Coordinates of C-alpha atoms in Angstrom, one line a residue:
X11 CA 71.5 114.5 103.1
X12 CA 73.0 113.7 99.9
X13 CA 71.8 113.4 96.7
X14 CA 73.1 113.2 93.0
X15 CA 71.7 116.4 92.5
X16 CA 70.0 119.2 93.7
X17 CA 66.4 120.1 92.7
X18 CA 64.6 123.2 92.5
X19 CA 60.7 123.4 93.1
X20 CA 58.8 124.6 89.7
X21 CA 56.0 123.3 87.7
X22 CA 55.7 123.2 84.2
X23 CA 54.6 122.0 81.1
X24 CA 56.4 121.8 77.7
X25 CA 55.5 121.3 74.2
X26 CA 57.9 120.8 71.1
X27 CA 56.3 121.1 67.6
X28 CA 57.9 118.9 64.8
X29 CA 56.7 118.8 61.0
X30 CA 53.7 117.6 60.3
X31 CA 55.3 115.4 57.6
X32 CA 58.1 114.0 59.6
X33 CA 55.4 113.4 62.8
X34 CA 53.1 111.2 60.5
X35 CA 55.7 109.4 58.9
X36 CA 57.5 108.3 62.2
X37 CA 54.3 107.4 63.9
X38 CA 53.0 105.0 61.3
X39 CA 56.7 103.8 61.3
X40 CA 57.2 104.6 57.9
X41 CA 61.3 105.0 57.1
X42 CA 62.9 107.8 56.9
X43 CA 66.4 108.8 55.8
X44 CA 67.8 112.2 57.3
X45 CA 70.7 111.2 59.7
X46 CA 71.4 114.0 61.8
X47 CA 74.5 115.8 59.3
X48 CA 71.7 115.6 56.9
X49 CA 73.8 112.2 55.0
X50 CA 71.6 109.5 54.2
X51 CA 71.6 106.3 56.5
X52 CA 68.7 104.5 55.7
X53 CA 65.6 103.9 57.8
X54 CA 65.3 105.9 61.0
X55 CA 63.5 104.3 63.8
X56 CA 61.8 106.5 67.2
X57 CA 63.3 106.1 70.6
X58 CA 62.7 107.1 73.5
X59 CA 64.1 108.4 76.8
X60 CA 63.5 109.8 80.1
X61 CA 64.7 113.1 80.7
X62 CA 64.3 115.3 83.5
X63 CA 64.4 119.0 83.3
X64 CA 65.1 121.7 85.6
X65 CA 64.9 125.6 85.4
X66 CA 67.2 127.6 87.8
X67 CA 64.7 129.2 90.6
X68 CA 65.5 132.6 89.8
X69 CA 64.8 132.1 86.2
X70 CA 61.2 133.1 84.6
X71 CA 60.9 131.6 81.3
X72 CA 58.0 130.7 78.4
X73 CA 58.2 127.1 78.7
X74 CA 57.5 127.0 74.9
X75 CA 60.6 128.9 74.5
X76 CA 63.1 126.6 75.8
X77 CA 65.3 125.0 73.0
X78 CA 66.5 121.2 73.4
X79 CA 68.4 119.2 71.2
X80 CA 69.5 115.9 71.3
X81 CA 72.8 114.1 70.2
X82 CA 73.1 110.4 69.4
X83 CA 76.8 109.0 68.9
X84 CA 78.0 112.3 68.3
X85 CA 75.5 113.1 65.8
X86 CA 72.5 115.7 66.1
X87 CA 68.9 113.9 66.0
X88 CA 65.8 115.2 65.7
X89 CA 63.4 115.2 68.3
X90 CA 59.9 113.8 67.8
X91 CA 57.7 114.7 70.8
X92 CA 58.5 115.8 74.3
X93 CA 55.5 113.9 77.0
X94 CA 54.8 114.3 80.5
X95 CA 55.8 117.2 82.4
X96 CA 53.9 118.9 84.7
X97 CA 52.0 117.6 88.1
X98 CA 48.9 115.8 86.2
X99 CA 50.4 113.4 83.6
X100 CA 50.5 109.9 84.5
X101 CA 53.8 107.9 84.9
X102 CA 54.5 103.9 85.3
X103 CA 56.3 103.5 88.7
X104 CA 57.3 100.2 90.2
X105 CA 58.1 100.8 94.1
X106 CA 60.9 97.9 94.9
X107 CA 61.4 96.7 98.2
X108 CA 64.4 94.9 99.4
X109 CA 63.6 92.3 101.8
X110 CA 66.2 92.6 104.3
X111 CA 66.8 95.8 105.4
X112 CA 67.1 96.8 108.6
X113 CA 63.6 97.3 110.6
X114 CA 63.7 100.6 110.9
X115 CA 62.7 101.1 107.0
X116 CA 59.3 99.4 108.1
X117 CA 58.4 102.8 109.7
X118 CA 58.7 104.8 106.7
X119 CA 55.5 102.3 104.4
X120 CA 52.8 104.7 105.8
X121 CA 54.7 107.8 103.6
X122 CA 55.5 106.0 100.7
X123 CA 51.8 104.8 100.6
X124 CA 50.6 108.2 100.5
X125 CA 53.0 109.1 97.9
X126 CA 51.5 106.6 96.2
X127 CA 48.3 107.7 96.6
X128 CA 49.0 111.4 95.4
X129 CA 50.4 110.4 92.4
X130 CA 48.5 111.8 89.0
X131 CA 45.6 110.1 88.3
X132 CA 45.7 107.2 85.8
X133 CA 49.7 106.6 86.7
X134 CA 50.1 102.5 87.0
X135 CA 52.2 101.4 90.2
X136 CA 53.7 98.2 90.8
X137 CA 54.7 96.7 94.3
X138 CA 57.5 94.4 94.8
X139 CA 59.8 92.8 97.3
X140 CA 63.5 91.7 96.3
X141 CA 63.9 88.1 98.3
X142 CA 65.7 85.1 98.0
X143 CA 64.9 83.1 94.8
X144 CA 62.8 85.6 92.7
X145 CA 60.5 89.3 93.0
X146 CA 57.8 89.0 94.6
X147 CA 55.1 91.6 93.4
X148 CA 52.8 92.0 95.7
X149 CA 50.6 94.1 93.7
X150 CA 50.9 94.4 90.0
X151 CA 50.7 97.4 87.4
X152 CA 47.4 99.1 88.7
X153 CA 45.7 102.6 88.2
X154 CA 44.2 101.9 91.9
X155 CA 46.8 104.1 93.7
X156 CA 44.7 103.3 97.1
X157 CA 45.2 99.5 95.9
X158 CA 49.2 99.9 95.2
X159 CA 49.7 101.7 98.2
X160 CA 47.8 99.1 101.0
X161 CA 50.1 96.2 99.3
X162 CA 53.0 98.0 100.5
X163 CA 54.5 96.3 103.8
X164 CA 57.2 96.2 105.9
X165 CA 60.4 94.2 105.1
X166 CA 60.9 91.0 107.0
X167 CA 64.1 92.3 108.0
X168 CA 65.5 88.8 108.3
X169 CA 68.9 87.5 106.5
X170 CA 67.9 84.5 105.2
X171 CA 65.3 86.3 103.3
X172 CA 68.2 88.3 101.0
X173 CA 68.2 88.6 97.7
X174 CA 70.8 87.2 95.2
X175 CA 71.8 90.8 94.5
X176 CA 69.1 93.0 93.9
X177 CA 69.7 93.8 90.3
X178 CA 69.2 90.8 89.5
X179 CA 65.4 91.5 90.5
X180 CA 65.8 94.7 89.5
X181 CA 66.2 93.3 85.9
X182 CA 63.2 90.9 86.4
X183 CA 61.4 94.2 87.4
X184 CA 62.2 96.4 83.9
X185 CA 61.0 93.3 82.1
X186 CA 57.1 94.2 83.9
X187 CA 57.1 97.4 82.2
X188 CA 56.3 95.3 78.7
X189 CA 52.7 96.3 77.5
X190 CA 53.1 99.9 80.2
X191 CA 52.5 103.0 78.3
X192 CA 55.9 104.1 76.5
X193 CA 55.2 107.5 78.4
X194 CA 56.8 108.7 81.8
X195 CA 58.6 105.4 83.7
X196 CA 60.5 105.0 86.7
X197 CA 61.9 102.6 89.6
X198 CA 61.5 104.0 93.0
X199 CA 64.4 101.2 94.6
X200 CA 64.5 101.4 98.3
X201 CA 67.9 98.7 98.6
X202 CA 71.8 98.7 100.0
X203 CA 72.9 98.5 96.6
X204 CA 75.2 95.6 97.5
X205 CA 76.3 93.1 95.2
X206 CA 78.6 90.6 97.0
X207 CA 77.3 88.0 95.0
X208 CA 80.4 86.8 93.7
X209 CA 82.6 88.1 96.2
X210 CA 83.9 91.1 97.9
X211 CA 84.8 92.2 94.7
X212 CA 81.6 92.3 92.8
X213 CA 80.3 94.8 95.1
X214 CA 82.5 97.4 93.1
X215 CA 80.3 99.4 91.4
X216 CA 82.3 98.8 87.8
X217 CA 82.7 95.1 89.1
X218 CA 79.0 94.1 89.3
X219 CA 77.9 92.3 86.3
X220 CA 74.3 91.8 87.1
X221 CA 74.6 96.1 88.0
X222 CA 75.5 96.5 84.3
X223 CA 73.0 94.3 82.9
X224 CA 70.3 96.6 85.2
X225 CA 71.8 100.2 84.0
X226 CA 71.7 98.3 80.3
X227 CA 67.7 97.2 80.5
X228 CA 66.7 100.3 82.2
X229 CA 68.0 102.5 79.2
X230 CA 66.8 99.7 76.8
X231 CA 62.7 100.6 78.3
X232 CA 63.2 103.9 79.2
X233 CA 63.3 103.8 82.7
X234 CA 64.8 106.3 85.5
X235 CA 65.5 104.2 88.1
X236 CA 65.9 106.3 91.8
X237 CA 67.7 104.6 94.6
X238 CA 66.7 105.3 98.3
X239 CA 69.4 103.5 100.2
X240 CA 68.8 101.5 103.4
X241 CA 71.6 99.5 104.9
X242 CA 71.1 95.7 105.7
X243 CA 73.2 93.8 108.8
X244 CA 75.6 92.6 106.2
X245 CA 76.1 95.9 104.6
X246 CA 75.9 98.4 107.8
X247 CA 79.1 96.5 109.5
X248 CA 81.2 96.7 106.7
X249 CA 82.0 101.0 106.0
X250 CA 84.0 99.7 102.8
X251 CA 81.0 97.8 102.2
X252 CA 78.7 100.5 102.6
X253 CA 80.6 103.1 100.3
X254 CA 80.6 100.6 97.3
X255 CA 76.6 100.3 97.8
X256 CA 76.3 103.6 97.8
X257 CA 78.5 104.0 94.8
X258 CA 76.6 101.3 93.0
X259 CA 72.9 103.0 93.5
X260 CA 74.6 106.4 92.7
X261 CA 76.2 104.4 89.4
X262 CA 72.0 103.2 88.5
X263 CA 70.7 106.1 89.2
X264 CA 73.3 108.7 87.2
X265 CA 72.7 106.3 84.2
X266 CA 69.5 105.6 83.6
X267 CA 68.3 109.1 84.5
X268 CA 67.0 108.9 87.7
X269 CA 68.6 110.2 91.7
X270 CA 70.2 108.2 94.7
X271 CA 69.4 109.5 97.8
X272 CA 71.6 108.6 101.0
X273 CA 71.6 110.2 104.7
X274 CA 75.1 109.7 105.7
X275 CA 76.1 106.1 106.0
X276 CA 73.2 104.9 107.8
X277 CA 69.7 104.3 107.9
X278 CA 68.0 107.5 107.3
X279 CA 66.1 108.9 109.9
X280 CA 63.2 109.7 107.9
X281 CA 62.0 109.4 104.1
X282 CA 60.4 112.2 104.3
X283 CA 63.0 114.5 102.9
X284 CA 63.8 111.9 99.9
X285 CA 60.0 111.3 99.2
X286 CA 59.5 115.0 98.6
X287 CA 62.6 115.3 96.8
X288 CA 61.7 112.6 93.9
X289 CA 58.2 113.9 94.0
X290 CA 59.9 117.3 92.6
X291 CA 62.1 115.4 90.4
X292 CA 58.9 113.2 88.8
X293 CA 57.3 116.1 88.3
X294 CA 60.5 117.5 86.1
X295 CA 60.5 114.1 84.2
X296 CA 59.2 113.6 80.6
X297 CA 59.4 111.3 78.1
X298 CA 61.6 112.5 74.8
X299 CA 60.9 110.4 71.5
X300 CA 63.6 111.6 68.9
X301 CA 64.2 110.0 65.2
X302 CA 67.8 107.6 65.8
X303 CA 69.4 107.3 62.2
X304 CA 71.9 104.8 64.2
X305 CA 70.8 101.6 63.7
X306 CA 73.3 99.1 64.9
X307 CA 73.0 96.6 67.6
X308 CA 74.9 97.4 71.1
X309 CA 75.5 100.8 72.9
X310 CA 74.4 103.8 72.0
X311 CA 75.6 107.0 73.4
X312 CA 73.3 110.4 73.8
X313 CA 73.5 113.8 75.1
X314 CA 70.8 116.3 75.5
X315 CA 70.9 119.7 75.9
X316 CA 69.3 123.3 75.7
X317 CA 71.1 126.7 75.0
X318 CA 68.3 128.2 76.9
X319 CA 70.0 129.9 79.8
X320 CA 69.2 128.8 83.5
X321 CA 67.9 125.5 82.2
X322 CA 69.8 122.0 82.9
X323 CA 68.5 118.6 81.3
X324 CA 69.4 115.2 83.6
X325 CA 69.1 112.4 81.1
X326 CA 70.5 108.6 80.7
X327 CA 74.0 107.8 79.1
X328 CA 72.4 105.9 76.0
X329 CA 70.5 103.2 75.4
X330 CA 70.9 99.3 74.5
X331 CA 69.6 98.4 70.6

């Protein structure tokens, strides 16, 4: 199996302590002026991002101990609050379906229903199916994990029931997580990947426009998006076809924070493997608020990192003002 990266089992929890002074003013929104070389840029304004952190096996740390620090165009930030890690905090999840894979997906709903179902209490899942003309959600954002996970189904498996492209529903997806809780989020997209929408040669992965507009909303809301990829009829009798897919989920996935998981060129043979995999990786995510001085419509690049040794951060390319 391949994967965008490899994870390492290990629980944890992490706590960051900022000012008091600099805490209250941020959270009542109040401006502040320190850019990160200490110049003055005007007001600051609190963003956040999903980050995922992992701690080489071998390594025995103090969690408290472990020294981040974030870069935003070049320029040192400071970080806010750090939410979410550990196996108990909730997390928004929407499970995303595409409608015409091949039948052999359909046998792996009864373990991502009880991944649902394990997931930490109070976490708000939504169900959808990518399908010609629009998403259909089957179930939307609930804390009834037993709820979420009995709307899941198997895809039709038929053609005429494809999608667009599915980032185009991908997009009308991120726009559900409005009014979610601005903690942990994530995309769990089970898809080909494939965007032949306008051609052959929109299923590039730095060709796809409606691909780019994903990646751009996902960082815009915070959300890791993770790609489990399943071929359609279309997809599986093209190899060419099938390594720009694959390219295009590994593309989401590296950029918004999140993991693609593939199994050869194929359909996978089980989920299993990739369902325990992510579960280690949501357990790793958290949500990391820091103070942007850059205030200027368009891209944004960041970088986070820690000089703790034996720890790695996984984190989004920027974010859309």
């Amino acid at each position: 199996m391949k994967t965008l990266r490899r994870l390492h089992p290990i629980v944890f929890q992490l706590s960051i302590t900022i000012g008091f002074a600099l805490f209250c003013s941020t959270a009542f929104g109040q401006p502040q002026s320190i850019a990160g070389n200490g110049e003055a840029r005007g007001s600051g304004k609190p963003v956040t991002v999903p980050v995922t952190i992992r701690v080489k096996e071998e390594t025995e740390l103090e969690l408290q101990n472990i020294d981040l620090s974030i870069h935003e165009d070049g320029e040192p930030q400071t970080i806010i609050s750090l939410r979410g890690i550990g196996t108990n905090t909730p997390i928004s999840l929407a499970v995303l379906i595409q409608e015409d894979l091949v039948p052999s997906v359909g046998n792996e709903i009864k373990d991502l229903a009880e991944f649902l179902r394990q997931l930490p209490k109070g976490s708000r899942v939504m169900v959808g199916y990518l399908r010609t003309g629009s998403l259909q959600v089957k179930q939307r954002f609930t804390t009834d994990l037993d709820k979420a996970a009995g709307s899941l189904r198997p895809p039709s498996g038929f053609a005429s029931s494809s999608p667009y492209n599915p980032y185009v529903e991908v997009i009308e997806a991120l726009k559900r997580f409005e009014g979610q809780p601005l903690g942990r989020r994530a995309i769990l997209l089970v898809s080909d990947g494939l965007d032949i929408s306008r051609g052959v040669d929109s299923s590039s992965p730095t060709q796809s426009v409606d691909l780019q507009r994903a990646v751009n909303e996902s960082q815009k809301r915070g959300v890791a998006i993770y790609g489990f990829y399943a071929p359609t009829i279309v997809a599986a009798a093209n190899p060419a076809l099938v390594s720009n897919a694959q390219s295009s989920l590994l593309r989401l996935s590296e950029e918004t924070g999140g993991l693609a998981f593939f199994q050869g060129t194929g359909a996978p043979v089980s989920f299993a493997p990739f369902i325990r995999e992510l579960d280690t990786s949501l357990q790793k995510q958290a949500a990391l608020t820091f103070l942007s001085t850059h205030m200027r419509k368009g891209f944004h690049k960041i970088e986070v990192k820690s000089s703790t040794p034996g720890v790695r951060v996984a984190y989004p390319s920027g974010y859309m003002r």
